[in-house]
Coordinates of C-alpha atoms in Angstrom, one line a residue:
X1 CA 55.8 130.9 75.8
X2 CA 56.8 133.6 73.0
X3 CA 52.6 133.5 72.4
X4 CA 52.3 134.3 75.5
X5 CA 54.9 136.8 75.9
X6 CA 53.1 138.8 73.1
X7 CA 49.8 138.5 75.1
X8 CA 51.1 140.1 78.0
X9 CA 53.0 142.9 75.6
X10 CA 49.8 143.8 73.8
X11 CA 47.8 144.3 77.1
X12 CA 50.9 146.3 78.2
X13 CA 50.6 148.4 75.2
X14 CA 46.8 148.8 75.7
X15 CA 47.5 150.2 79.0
X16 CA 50.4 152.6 78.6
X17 CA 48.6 154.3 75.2
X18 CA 45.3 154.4 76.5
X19 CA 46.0 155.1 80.0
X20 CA 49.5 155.4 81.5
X21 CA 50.3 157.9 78.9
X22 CA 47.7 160.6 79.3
X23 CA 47.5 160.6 83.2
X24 CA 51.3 161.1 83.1
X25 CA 50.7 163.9 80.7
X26 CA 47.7 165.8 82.6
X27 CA 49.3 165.2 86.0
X28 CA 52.5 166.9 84.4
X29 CA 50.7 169.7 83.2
X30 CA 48.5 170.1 86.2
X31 CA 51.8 170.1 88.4
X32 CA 52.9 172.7 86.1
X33 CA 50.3 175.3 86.5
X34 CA 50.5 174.6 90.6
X35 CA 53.8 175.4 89.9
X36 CA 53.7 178.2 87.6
X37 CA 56.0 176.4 85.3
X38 CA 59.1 176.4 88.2
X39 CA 60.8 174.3 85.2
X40 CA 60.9 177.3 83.1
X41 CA 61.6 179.9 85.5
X42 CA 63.7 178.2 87.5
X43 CA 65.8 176.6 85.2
X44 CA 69.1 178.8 84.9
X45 CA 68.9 178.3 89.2
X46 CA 68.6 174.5 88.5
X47 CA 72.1 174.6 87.0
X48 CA 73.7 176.7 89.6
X49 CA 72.0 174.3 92.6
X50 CA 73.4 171.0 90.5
X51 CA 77.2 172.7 90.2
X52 CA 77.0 173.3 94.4
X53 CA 75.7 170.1 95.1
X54 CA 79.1 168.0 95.9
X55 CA 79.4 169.5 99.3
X56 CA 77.6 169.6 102.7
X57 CA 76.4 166.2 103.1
X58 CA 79.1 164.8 105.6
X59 CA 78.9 161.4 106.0
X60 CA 76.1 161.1 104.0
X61 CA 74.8 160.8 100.3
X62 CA 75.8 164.2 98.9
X63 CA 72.7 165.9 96.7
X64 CA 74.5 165.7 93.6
X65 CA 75.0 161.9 94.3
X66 CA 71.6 161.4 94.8
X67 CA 71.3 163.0 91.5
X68 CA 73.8 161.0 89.6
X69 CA 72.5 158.0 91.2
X70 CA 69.1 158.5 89.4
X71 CA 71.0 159.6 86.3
X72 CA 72.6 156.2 85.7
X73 CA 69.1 154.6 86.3
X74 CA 67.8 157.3 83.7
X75 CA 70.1 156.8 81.2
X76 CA 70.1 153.9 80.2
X77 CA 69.1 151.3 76.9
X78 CA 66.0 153.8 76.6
X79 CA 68.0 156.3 75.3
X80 CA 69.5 154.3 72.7
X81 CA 67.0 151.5 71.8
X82 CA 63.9 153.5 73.0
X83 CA 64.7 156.4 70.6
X84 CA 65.6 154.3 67.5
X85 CA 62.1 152.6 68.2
X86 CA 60.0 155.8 68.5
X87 CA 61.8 157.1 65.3
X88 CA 61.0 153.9 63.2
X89 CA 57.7 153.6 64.6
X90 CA 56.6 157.5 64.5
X91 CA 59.0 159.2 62.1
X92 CA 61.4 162.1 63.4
X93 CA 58.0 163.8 64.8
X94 CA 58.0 161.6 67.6
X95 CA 61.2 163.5 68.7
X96 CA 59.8 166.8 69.2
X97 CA 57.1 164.9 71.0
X98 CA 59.5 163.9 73.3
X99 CA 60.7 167.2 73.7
X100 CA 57.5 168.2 74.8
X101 CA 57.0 165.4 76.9
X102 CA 59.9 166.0 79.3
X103 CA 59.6 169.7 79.7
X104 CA 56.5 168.7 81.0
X105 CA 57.8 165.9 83.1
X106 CA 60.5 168.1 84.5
X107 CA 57.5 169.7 86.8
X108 CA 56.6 166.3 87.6
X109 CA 60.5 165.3 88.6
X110 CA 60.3 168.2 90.6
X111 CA 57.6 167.1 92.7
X112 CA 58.7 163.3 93.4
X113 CA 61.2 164.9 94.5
X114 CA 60.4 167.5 96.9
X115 CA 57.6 165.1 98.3
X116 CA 60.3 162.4 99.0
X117 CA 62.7 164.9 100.8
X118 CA 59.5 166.0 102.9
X119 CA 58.5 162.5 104.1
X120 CA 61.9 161.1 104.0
X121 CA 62.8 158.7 107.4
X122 CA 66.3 158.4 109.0
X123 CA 68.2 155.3 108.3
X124 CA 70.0 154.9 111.3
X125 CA 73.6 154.9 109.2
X126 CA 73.8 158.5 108.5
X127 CA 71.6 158.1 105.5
X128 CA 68.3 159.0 104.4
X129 CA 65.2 156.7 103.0
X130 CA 62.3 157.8 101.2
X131 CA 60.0 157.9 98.2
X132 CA 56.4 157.2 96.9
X133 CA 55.6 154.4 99.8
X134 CA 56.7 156.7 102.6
X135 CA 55.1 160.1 101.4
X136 CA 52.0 157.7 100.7
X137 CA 52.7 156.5 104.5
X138 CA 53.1 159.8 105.9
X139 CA 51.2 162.2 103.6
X140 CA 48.2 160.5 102.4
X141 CA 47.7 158.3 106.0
X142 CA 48.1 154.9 103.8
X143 CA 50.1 152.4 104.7
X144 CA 48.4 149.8 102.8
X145 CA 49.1 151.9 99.6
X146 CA 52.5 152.6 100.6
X147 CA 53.0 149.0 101.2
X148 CA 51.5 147.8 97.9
X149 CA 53.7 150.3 96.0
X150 CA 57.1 149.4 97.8
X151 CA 56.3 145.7 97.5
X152 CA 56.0 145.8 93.9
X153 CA 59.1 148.3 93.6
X154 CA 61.0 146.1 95.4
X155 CA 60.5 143.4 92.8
X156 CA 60.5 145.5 89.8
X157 CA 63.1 147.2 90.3
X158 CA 65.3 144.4 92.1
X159 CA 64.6 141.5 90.0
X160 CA 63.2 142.6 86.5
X161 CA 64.8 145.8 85.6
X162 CA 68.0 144.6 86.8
X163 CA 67.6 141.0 84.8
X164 CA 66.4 142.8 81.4
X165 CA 68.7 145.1 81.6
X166 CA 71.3 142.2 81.9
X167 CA 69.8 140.6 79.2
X168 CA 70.5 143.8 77.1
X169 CA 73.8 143.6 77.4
X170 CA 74.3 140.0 77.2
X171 CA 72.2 140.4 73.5
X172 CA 74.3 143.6 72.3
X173 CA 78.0 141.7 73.4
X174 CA 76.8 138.6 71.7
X175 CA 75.7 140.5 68.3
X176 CA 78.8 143.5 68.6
X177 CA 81.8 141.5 69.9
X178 CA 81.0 137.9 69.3
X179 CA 80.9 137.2 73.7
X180 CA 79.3 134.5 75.0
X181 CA 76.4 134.8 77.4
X182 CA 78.2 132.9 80.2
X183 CA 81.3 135.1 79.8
X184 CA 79.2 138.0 80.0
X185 CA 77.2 136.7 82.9
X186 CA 80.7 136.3 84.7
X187 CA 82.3 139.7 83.7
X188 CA 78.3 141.6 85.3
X189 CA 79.1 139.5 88.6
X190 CA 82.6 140.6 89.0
X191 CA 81.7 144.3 88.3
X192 CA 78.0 144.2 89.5
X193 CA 78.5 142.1 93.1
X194 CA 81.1 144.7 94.8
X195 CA 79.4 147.5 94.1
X196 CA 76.1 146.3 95.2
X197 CA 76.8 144.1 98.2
X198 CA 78.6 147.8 99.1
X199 CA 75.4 149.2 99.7
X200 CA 74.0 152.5 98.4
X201 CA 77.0 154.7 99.3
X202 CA 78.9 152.2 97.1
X203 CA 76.8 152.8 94.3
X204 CA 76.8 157.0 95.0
X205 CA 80.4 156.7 95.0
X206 CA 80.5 154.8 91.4
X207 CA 77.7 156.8 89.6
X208 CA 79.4 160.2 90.5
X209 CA 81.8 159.3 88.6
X210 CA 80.5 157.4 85.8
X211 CA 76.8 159.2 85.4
X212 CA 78.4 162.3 84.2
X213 CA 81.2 160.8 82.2
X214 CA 78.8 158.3 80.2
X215 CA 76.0 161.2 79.1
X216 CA 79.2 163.7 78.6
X217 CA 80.9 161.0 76.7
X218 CA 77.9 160.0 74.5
X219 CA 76.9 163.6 73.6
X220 CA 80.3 164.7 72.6
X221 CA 80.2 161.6 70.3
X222 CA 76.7 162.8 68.7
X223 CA 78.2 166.1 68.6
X224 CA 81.1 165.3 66.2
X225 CA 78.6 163.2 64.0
X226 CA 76.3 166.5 64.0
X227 CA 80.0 169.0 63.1
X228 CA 80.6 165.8 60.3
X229 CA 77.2 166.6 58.8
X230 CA 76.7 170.1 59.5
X231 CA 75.2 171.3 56.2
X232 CA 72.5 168.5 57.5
X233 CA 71.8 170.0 60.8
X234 CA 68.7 172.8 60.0
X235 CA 67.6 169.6 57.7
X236 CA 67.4 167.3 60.7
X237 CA 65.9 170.2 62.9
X238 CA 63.2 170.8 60.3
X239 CA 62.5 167.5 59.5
X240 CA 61.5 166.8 63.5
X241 CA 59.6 169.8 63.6
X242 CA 57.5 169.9 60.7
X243 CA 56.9 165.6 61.1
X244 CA 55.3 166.4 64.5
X245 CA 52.4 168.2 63.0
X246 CA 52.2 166.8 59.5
X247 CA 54.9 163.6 59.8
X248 CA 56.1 161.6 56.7
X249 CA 57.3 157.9 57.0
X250 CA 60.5 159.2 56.4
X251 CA 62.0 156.4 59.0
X252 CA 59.5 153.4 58.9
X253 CA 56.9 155.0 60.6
X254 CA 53.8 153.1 60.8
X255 CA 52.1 154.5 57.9
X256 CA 53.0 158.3 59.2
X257 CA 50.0 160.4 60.6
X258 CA 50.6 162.9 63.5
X259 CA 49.3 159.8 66.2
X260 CA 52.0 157.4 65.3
X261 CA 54.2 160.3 65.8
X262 CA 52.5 162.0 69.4
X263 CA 51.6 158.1 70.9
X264 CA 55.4 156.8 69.6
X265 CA 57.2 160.1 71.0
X266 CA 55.3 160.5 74.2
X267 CA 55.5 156.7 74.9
X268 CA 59.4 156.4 74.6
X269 CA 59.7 159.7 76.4
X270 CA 58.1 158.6 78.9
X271 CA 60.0 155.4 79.6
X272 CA 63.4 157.1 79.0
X273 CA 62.8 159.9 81.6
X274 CA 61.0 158.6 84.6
X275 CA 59.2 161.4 85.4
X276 CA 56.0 160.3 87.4
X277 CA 57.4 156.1 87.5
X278 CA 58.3 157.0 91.2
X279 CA 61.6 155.3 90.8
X280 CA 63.7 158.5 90.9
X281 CA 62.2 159.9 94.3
X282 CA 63.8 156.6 96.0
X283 CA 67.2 158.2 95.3
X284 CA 65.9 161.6 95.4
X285 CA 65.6 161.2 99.1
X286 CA 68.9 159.4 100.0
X287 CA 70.3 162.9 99.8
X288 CA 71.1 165.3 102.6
X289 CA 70.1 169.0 101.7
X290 CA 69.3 172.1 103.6
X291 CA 66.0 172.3 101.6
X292 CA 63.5 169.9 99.7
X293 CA 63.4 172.0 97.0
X294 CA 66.6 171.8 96.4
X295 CA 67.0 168.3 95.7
X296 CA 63.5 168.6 93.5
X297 CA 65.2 171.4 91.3
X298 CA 68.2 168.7 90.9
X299 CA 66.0 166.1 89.9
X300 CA 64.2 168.4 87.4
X301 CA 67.2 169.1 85.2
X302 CA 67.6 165.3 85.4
X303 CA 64.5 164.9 83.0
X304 CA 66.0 168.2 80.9
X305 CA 69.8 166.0 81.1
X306 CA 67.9 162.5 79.9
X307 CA 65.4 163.4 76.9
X308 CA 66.6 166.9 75.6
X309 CA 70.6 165.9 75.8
X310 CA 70.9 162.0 75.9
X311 CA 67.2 161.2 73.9
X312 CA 68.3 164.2 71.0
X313 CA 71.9 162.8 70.7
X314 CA 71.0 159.4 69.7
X315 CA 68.0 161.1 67.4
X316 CA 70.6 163.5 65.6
X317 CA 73.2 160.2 65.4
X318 CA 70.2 158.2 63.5
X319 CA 69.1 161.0 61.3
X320 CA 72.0 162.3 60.2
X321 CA 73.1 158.3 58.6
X322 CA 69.9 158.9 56.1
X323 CA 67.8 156.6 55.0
X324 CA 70.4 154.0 53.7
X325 CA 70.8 153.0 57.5
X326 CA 66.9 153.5 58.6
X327 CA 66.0 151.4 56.2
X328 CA 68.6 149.1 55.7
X329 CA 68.0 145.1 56.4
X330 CA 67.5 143.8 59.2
X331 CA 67.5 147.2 61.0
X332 CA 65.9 147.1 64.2
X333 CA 65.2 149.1 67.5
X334 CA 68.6 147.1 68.6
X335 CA 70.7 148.0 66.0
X336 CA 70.0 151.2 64.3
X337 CA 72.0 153.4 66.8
X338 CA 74.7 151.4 66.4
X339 CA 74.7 150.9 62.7
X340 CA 73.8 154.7 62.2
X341 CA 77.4 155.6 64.2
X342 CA 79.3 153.1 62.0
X343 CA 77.8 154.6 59.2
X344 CA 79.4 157.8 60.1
X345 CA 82.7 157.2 61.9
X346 CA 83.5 153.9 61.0
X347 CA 83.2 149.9 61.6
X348 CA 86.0 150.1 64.0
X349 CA 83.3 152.3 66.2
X350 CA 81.6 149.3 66.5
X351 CA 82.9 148.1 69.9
X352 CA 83.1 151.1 71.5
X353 CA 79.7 151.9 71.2
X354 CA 78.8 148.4 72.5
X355 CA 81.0 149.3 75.3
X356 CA 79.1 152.6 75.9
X357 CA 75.5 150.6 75.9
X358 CA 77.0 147.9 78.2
X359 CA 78.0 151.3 80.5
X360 CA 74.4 152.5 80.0
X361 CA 72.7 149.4 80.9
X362 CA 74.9 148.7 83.9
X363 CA 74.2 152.1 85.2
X364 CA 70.7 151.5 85.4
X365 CA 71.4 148.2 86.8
X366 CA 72.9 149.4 89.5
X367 CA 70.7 152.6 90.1
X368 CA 67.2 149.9 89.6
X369 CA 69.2 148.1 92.8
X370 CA 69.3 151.3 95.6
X371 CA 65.6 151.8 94.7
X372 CA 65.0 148.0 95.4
X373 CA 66.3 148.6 98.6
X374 CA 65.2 152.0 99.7
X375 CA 61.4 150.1 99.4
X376 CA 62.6 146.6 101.1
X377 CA 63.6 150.1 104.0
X378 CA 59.7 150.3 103.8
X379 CA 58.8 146.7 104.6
X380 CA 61.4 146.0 107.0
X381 CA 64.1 147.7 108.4
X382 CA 65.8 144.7 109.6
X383 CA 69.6 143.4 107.9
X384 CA 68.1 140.4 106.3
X385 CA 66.1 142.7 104.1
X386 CA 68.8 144.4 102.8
X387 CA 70.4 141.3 101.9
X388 CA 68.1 139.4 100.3
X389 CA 67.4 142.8 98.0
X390 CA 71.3 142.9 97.1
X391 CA 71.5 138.6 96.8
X392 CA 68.3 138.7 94.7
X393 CA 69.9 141.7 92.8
X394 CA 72.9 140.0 91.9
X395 CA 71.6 136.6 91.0
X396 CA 69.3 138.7 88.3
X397 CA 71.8 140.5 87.1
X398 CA 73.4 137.0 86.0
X399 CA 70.5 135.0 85.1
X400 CA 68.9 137.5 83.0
X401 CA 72.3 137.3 80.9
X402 CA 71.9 133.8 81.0
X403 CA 68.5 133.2 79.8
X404 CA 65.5 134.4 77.4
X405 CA 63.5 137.2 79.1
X406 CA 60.6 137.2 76.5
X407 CA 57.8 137.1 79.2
X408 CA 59.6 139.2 81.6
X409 CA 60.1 141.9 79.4
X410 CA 56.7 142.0 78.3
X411 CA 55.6 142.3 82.2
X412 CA 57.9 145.5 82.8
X413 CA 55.5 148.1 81.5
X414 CA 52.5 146.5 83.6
X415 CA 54.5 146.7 86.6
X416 CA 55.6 150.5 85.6
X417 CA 52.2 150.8 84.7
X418 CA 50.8 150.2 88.3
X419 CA 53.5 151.9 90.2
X420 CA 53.1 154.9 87.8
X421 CA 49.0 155.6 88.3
X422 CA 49.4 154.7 92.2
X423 CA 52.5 157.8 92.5
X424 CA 50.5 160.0 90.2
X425 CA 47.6 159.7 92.7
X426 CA 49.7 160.5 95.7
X427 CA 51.5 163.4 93.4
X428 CA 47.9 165.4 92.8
X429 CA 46.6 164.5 96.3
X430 CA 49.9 165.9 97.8
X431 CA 50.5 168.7 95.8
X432 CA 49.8 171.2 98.6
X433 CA 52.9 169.9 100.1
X434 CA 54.9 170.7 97.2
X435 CA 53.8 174.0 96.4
X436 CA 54.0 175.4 100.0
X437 CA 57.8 174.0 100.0
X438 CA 58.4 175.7 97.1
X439 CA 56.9 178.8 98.3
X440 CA 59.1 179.3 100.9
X441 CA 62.0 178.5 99.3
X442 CA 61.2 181.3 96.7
X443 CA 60.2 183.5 99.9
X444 CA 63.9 183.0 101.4
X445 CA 66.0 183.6 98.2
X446 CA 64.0 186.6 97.6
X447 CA 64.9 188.0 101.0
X448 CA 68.7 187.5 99.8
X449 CA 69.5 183.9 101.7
X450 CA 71.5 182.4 99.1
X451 CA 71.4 178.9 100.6
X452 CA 67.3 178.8 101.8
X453 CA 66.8 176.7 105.0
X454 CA 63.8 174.4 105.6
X455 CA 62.4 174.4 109.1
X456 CA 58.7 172.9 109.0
X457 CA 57.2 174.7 111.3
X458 CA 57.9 178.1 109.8
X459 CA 56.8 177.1 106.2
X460 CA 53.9 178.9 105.9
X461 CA 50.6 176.6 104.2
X462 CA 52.3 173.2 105.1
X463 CA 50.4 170.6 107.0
X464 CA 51.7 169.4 110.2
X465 CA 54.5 166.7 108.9
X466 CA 54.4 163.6 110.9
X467 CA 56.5 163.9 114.9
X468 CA 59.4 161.8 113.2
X469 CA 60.0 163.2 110.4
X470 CA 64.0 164.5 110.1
X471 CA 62.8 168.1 109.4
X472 CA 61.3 168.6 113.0
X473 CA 64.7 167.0 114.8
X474 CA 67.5 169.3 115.2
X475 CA 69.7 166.3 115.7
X476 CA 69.8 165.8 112.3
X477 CA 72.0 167.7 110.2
X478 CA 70.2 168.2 106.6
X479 CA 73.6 170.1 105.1

């Protein structure tokens, strides 16, 4: 089986460094330029929309729970594990890589986004659905491809993510505080099964909550390392800059070299932020706003809020211990965050760093869950859908703590792998969509309407949206 496993994971590699990795890169930069870089010159406005985004949704999902709801799926064991490999693998270049990578993912955030607010169905509860199968449905004509890519969501996200992610935590409790697997097993059920079987507003109502509190929490912890180490900090900042272009092994890289540092960087990047997977867009469209571009700004700063915040903390925790850590024994991807805070606060921060991953994981648990169920929406709109996505969520969520996940984990980045090329198609071939929104949301704020309005039929340069879509019903209130 492990043979096997390491089969699957090379092919996986194969296709997200020679493919995956560079479509996502020129889509985001061609989404950039159709966008004259709106996550540059819009930023500042990104940050004012997010801190008015709590109210106006009534009984529905609020925009800023929407958002939170794809930061706990964001931030997650990515930002921890997939930082400490991309630094061991590609030196502290591959963190400026990174940089670069979700700046220009941020334009791609943007888009999902605005496209899955666009295309977006009603639900029938007072709640939205929406995403990469329904603005491949409605925008591009295809229901087989919007079929294909909600089928495999649907499993991906509802069965593997959840049960790897589960597995993360039932490793890290094991190796950090000495739990059992069956204990942990028990203690995911009783916190994982309420909140799911609640539905999606369950999980909105949680992740408000805790989303914010876990990235504050982790970054003021990375922060206080950084003040400890001060005299180190334009050491650490040089070191990632000038390792990007010309990078030492200074952390285990593999042999240095500026490729291990751009394919390491970009890779981890990549996985950590989303941008272009199509797995944010599923929350993105749960929300109820007054205009797409709205919830598309939100979901840009997401990215900025994942890689530049979250993804730099842990980098600036790791290289700040020094190489006594990095290249201490039996260091691994696993480990080295943890081992590079003990290092600098103390063995007793053991634990609670354990406790923060098991937060991190479980948030993307639970996030991996609502997009399950936003493409079982797809397939069938019918009760027994629901539930067998939030049974088949639960019993994962236990029998990936229960069990070795060697195969399964190698099989995550093909199935990412597909869902990713099939959105990036529908992105570039639906870009028209997305610019025009934009347009006029830019048109309206310039003519002084602080709050811009979306009404389809005045947007100048958009295409005729389907006769159900929520944008041409005045039934339905969008804020």
């Amino acid at each position: 089986m492990d043979d096997i496993a390491k089969g699957i994971e090379q092919v996986a590699n194969a296709i997200t460094v020679y493919g995956t990795m560079w479509i996502l890169i020129g889509t985001g930069l061609f989404l950039t330029w159709r966008t004259r870089a709106v996550q540059l010159r819009l930023f500042r406005h990104m940050v004012h929309v997010v801190l008015g985004s709590r109210a106006g949704s009534k009984d529905g999902i609020s925009s800023f729970q929407a958002f939170t709801i794809s930061l706990a799926a964001r931030v997650g064991i990515g930002n921890v594990f997939g930082v400490a490999a991309a630094l061991l693998m590609g030196g502290p270049g591959a963190i400026f890589w990174m940089w670069v990578v979700a700046l220009v993912g941020m334009a791609t955030a943007f888009f999902e986004a605005v496209l899955a607010q666009v295309f977006k169905v009603d639900a029938g509860d007072g709640t939205f659905r929406g995403g990469p199968a329904y603005y491949m449905r409605y925008g591009m004509n295809s229901k087989i491809m919007g079929a294909v890519f909600a089928i495999i969501t649907v499993v991906t996200c509802g069965v593997v993510i959840t049960s790897v992610q589960s597995n993360a935590i039932a490793s890290t409790l094991s190796a950090t505080a000495k739990t059992s697997a069956p204990v942990t097993a028990v203690i995911l059920f009783v916190l994982g099964a309420p909140i799911i079987f609640g539905g999606i507003r369950s999980v909105a109502r949680v992740t408000e909550i805790m989303a914010p509190v876990m990235a504050l929490m982790y970054i003021v912890m990375a922060f206080a390392i950084v003040l400890i180490n001060i005299k180190q900090f334009p050491h650490v900042i040089g070191s990632i800059i000038n390792s990007a272009f010309a990078p030492e092994p200074l952390v285990g890289g593999l042999g240095g070299g500026i490729l291990a540092a751009v394919i390491n960087g970009t890779k981890r990047g990549l996985f950590s932020n989303e941008a272009g997977q199509g797995t944010a867009p599923n929350a993105a469209a749960t929300a109820t706003v007054a205009h797409p571009v709205s919830q598309g700004l939100i979901q840009s700063l997401g990215v900025f809020v994942d890689t530049i915040l979250v993804c730099t903390a842990t980098a600036f925790i790791i290289l700040d211990a020094g190489p006594e850590v990095w290249m201490g024994e039996g260091v691994n991807p696993a480990n080295l965050t943890t081992l590079a805070v003990a290092h600098e606060l103390g063995n007793w921060s053991i634990i609670p760093m354990a406790i923060m991953i098991f937060v991190l994981a479980f948030s993307s648990i639970i996030g991996a869950y609502v997009y399950s169920e936003v493409n079982m929406f797809f397939v069938t709109s019918s009760k027994i859908g629901t539930w067998i996505v939030r049974v088949a969520s639960v019993f994962s969520i236990v029998l990936g703590a229960l069990v070795s996940l060697n195969i399964v984990w190698a099989t995550v980045d093909i199935a990412m792998a597909v869902m990713t090329i099939t959105n990036l198609i529908a992105l570039v071939m639906l870009s028209k969509w997305g610019v025009a929104a934009l347009r006029d949301y830019e048109k309206q704020r310039k003519a002084g309407i602080s709050e811009p309005q979306f009404v389809a039929s005045e947007c100048d340069g958009l295409p005729q949206l389907p006769a159900e879509s929520v944008w041409n019903r005045k039934d339905v209130l969008q804020a």
